[in-house]
Structures are given as C-alpha cells and as structure tokens.
Amino acid sequence: MERITSLHSTFLLNSALAPYLDAFNDRLRRGRYAAVTINKYISGITHFARWMTRQEQSAQSLDENSVMQFLGEHLPRCDCSSPVLRDYRSLRAALGHLLSVLREQGVVPIPPLPTGDIADELRRYDEHMNNARGLA
C-alpha cells in the first residue's frame, strides 16, 4: 500500500474502493503487468473513485452499467481537475480488472448467465471444447 500512497492522492485511500486496492494491485502483479501499466490503472480507478463519490455510489452497487455510465457519459464531458486518466481504453481495462477483483472478493455479484437457445448452444460448445478437445 505504501507504493499507492506515494504515487496517488490520498483520495483513493479514503474512497469506497480503498479496501480492495491491495487485491487490485496483486491481481495486476500476478498478471505480470508492467509497473507503468499498474500505475496507469491505479490512476484510472482513482478517477473512477472520484466519480463514484460524486454519484454517491458504493462499491457494492458497481456493475457493468456503472462502468458504461462512467465511460460513456462522464468521460466525454469530464471536467475533473488534473491529474486524472482520461484514456478510454486504459480506463475500460482498469475497470474490468476492478470488477473482477470485486467479484472475487464477493463485493459485487457475478452477473447471471445469458439464457436462450443461442446461449445454450454456446455453453454446450464451450463444454465440448473444454472436455472433449482439451481446450484450456
């Protein structure tokens, strides 16, 4: 956590996302992300945490819709004071990792699987590829 403190504002450390920063950082390190990328992603979730605070959202209320609202509505009109990350691709990637961490921690529910004929066919194909064909 000392690294995050030295690189980023104390805002993130006082936000609703603070309890999950170590897990987020660990996930990126396990994925062998470069230090520059990790720092960029942490900057991204700092920006997201500021937005969450303004929207009065808790970590438990986050989902793909929240991320899309941030990226699609806030980001194009962002007037947040610098320094904030405004790169769409980096933010989308960082927030995808954040949602994964929050789901691993049991904070955010796993979205329900799609239903219907096409979804069933794709699920059977995945099972076939995993079990019969040995696809990892």
CSV table of C-alpha atoms in Angstrom, one decimal:
chain,number,residue,atom,x,y,z
A,1,MET,CA,0.0,0.0,0.0
A,2,GLU,CA,3.0,2.3,0.5
A,3,ARG,CA,3.6,2.4,-3.2
A,4,ILE,CA,0.0,3.5,-3.9
A,5,THR,CA,0.2,6.2,-1.2
A,6,SER,CA,3.4,7.6,-2.7
A,7,LEU,CA,2.1,7.6,-6.3
A,8,HIS,CA,-1.5,8.7,-5.9
A,9,SER,CA,-3.6,11.1,-3.9
A,10,THR,CA,-5.0,10.1,-0.5
A,11,PHE,CA,-8.4,10.5,-2.1
A,12,LEU,CA,-8.3,6.9,-3.4
A,13,LEU,CA,-7.2,5.7,0.0
A,14,ASN,CA,-10.2,7.3,1.6
A,15,SER,CA,-12.7,6.2,-1.1
A,16,ALA,CA,-15.1,3.2,-1.1
A,17,LEU,CA,-12.5,1.3,-3.2
A,18,ALA,CA,-9.7,1.6,-0.6
A,19,PRO,CA,-10.3,-1.9,0.9
A,20,TYR,CA,-9.8,-3.5,-2.4
A,21,LEU,CA,-6.6,-1.7,-3.6
A,22,ASP,CA,-4.2,-4.4,-2.4
A,23,ALA,CA,-6.2,-7.1,-4.2
A,24,PHE,CA,-6.3,-5.0,-7.3
A,25,ASN,CA,-2.6,-4.4,-7.2
A,26,ASP,CA,-1.9,-8.1,-6.5
A,27,ARG,CA,-4.1,-9.1,-9.5
A,28,LEU,CA,-2.1,-6.9,-11.8
A,29,ARG,CA,1.2,-8.1,-10.4
A,30,ARG,CA,0.1,-11.8,-10.8
A,31,GLY,CA,-0.8,-11.0,-14.4
A,32,ARG,CA,2.8,-9.7,-14.8
A,33,TYR,CA,1.7,-6.2,-15.8
A,34,ALA,CA,4.4,-3.6,-16.2
A,35,ALA,CA,4.8,-1.1,-13.3
A,36,VAL,CA,3.8,1.7,-15.8
A,37,THR,CA,0.6,-0.1,-16.6
A,38,ILE,CA,-0.2,-0.8,-13.0
A,39,ASN,CA,0.3,2.9,-12.1
A,40,LYS,CA,-1.9,3.9,-15.0
A,41,TYR,CA,-4.7,1.6,-14.0
A,42,ILE,CA,-4.5,2.8,-10.4
A,43,SER,CA,-4.8,6.4,-11.7
A,44,GLY,CA,-7.8,5.2,-13.6
A,45,ILE,CA,-9.6,3.8,-10.6
A,46,THR,CA,-8.7,7.0,-8.7
A,47,HIS,CA,-10.6,8.9,-11.3
A,48,PHE,CA,-13.5,6.4,-11.1
A,49,ALA,CA,-13.5,6.6,-7.3
A,50,ARG,CA,-13.9,10.4,-7.6
A,51,TRP,CA,-16.8,9.9,-9.9
A,52,MET,CA,-18.3,7.3,-7.6
A,53,THR,CA,-18.2,9.7,-4.7
A,54,ARG,CA,-20.0,12.4,-6.7
A,55,GLN,CA,-22.6,9.9,-7.8
A,56,GLU,CA,-22.9,8.6,-4.2
A,57,GLN,CA,-22.3,5.0,-5.3
A,58,SER,CA,-20.9,2.3,-3.0
A,59,ALA,CA,-18.6,-0.4,-4.1
A,60,GLN,CA,-21.5,-2.9,-3.7
A,61,SER,CA,-23.5,-1.1,-6.3
A,62,LEU,CA,-20.9,-1.3,-9.1
A,63,ASP,CA,-21.5,-3.3,-12.2
A,64,GLU,CA,-21.0,-3.1,-16.0
A,65,ASN,CA,-23.7,-0.4,-16.2
A,66,SER,CA,-21.8,1.8,-13.7
A,67,VAL,CA,-18.7,1.4,-15.8
A,68,MET,CA,-20.5,2.2,-19.0
A,69,GLN,CA,-22.1,5.3,-17.4
A,70,PHE,CA,-18.7,6.5,-16.3
A,71,LEU,CA,-17.1,5.8,-19.7
A,72,GLY,CA,-20.0,6.8,-21.9
A,73,GLU,CA,-21.4,9.8,-20.1
A,74,HIS,CA,-18.8,11.2,-17.7
A,75,LEU,CA,-15.6,10.7,-19.7
A,76,PRO,CA,-16.7,12.6,-22.9
A,77,ARG,CA,-17.6,15.7,-20.8
A,78,CYS,CA,-15.0,15.2,-18.0
A,79,ASP,CA,-14.0,18.4,-16.3
A,80,CYS,CA,-12.3,16.8,-13.3
A,81,SER,CA,-9.2,18.6,-12.1
A,82,SER,CA,-5.9,17.2,-13.2
A,83,PRO,CA,-4.2,14.9,-12.9
A,84,VAL,CA,-6.8,12.3,-14.0
A,85,LEU,CA,-6.6,9.5,-16.5
A,86,ARG,CA,-8.9,10.2,-19.5
A,87,ASP,CA,-7.8,7.4,-21.8
A,88,TYR,CA,-10.9,5.3,-22.7
A,89,ARG,CA,-9.0,2.1,-23.4
A,90,SER,CA,-6.9,2.2,-20.2
A,91,LEU,CA,-9.9,3.1,-18.1
A,92,ARG,CA,-12.0,0.3,-19.6
A,93,ALA,CA,-9.2,-2.2,-18.9
A,94,ALA,CA,-8.6,-1.0,-15.4
A,95,LEU,CA,-12.3,-1.0,-14.5
A,96,GLY,CA,-12.7,-4.5,-16.0
A,97,HIS,CA,-10.0,-5.7,-13.6
A,98,LEU,CA,-11.6,-3.8,-10.7
A,99,LEU,CA,-15.0,-5.6,-11.3
A,100,SER,CA,-13.2,-8.9,-11.4
A,101,VAL,CA,-11.5,-8.2,-8.1
A,102,LEU,CA,-14.8,-7.0,-6.5
A,103,ARG,CA,-16.4,-10.2,-7.7
A,104,GLU,CA,-13.6,-12.4,-6.4
A,105,GLN,CA,-13.9,-10.6,-3.0
A,106,GLY,CA,-17.7,-11.2,-3.0
A,107,VAL,CA,-18.5,-7.5,-3.0
A,108,VAL,CA,-20.3,-7.4,-6.4
A,109,PRO,CA,-22.4,-10.3,-7.6
A,110,ILE,CA,-21.5,-12.3,-10.6
A,111,PRO,CA,-23.8,-11.4,-13.5
A,112,PRO,CA,-26.4,-14.0,-14.4
A,113,LEU,CA,-25.5,-16.2,-17.4
A,114,PRO,CA,-27.4,-15.4,-20.6
A,115,THR,CA,-30.3,-17.6,-21.4
A,116,GLY,CA,-32.0,-18.8,-24.6
A,117,ASP,CA,-31.2,-21.1,-27.4
A,118,ILE,CA,-28.1,-19.3,-28.6
A,119,ALA,CA,-26.6,-19.0,-25.1
A,120,ASP,CA,-27.3,-22.7,-24.5
A,121,GLU,CA,-25.6,-23.7,-27.8
A,122,LEU,CA,-22.6,-21.6,-26.9
A,123,ARG,CA,-22.4,-23.1,-23.4
A,124,ARG,CA,-22.5,-26.7,-24.9
A,125,TYR,CA,-19.8,-25.8,-27.4
A,126,ASP,CA,-17.6,-24.4,-24.6
A,127,GLU,CA,-18.2,-27.7,-22.6
A,128,HIS,CA,-17.2,-29.7,-25.7
A,129,MET,CA,-14.1,-27.6,-26.3
A,130,ASN,CA,-13.1,-27.8,-22.7
A,131,ASN,CA,-13.9,-31.5,-22.0
A,132,ALA,CA,-13.6,-33.3,-25.3
A,133,ARG,CA,-11.0,-31.2,-27.0
A,134,GLY,CA,-8.9,-30.2,-24.0
A,135,LEU,CA,-9.0,-26.5,-24.6
A,136,ALA,CA,-7.7,-24.6,-21.6
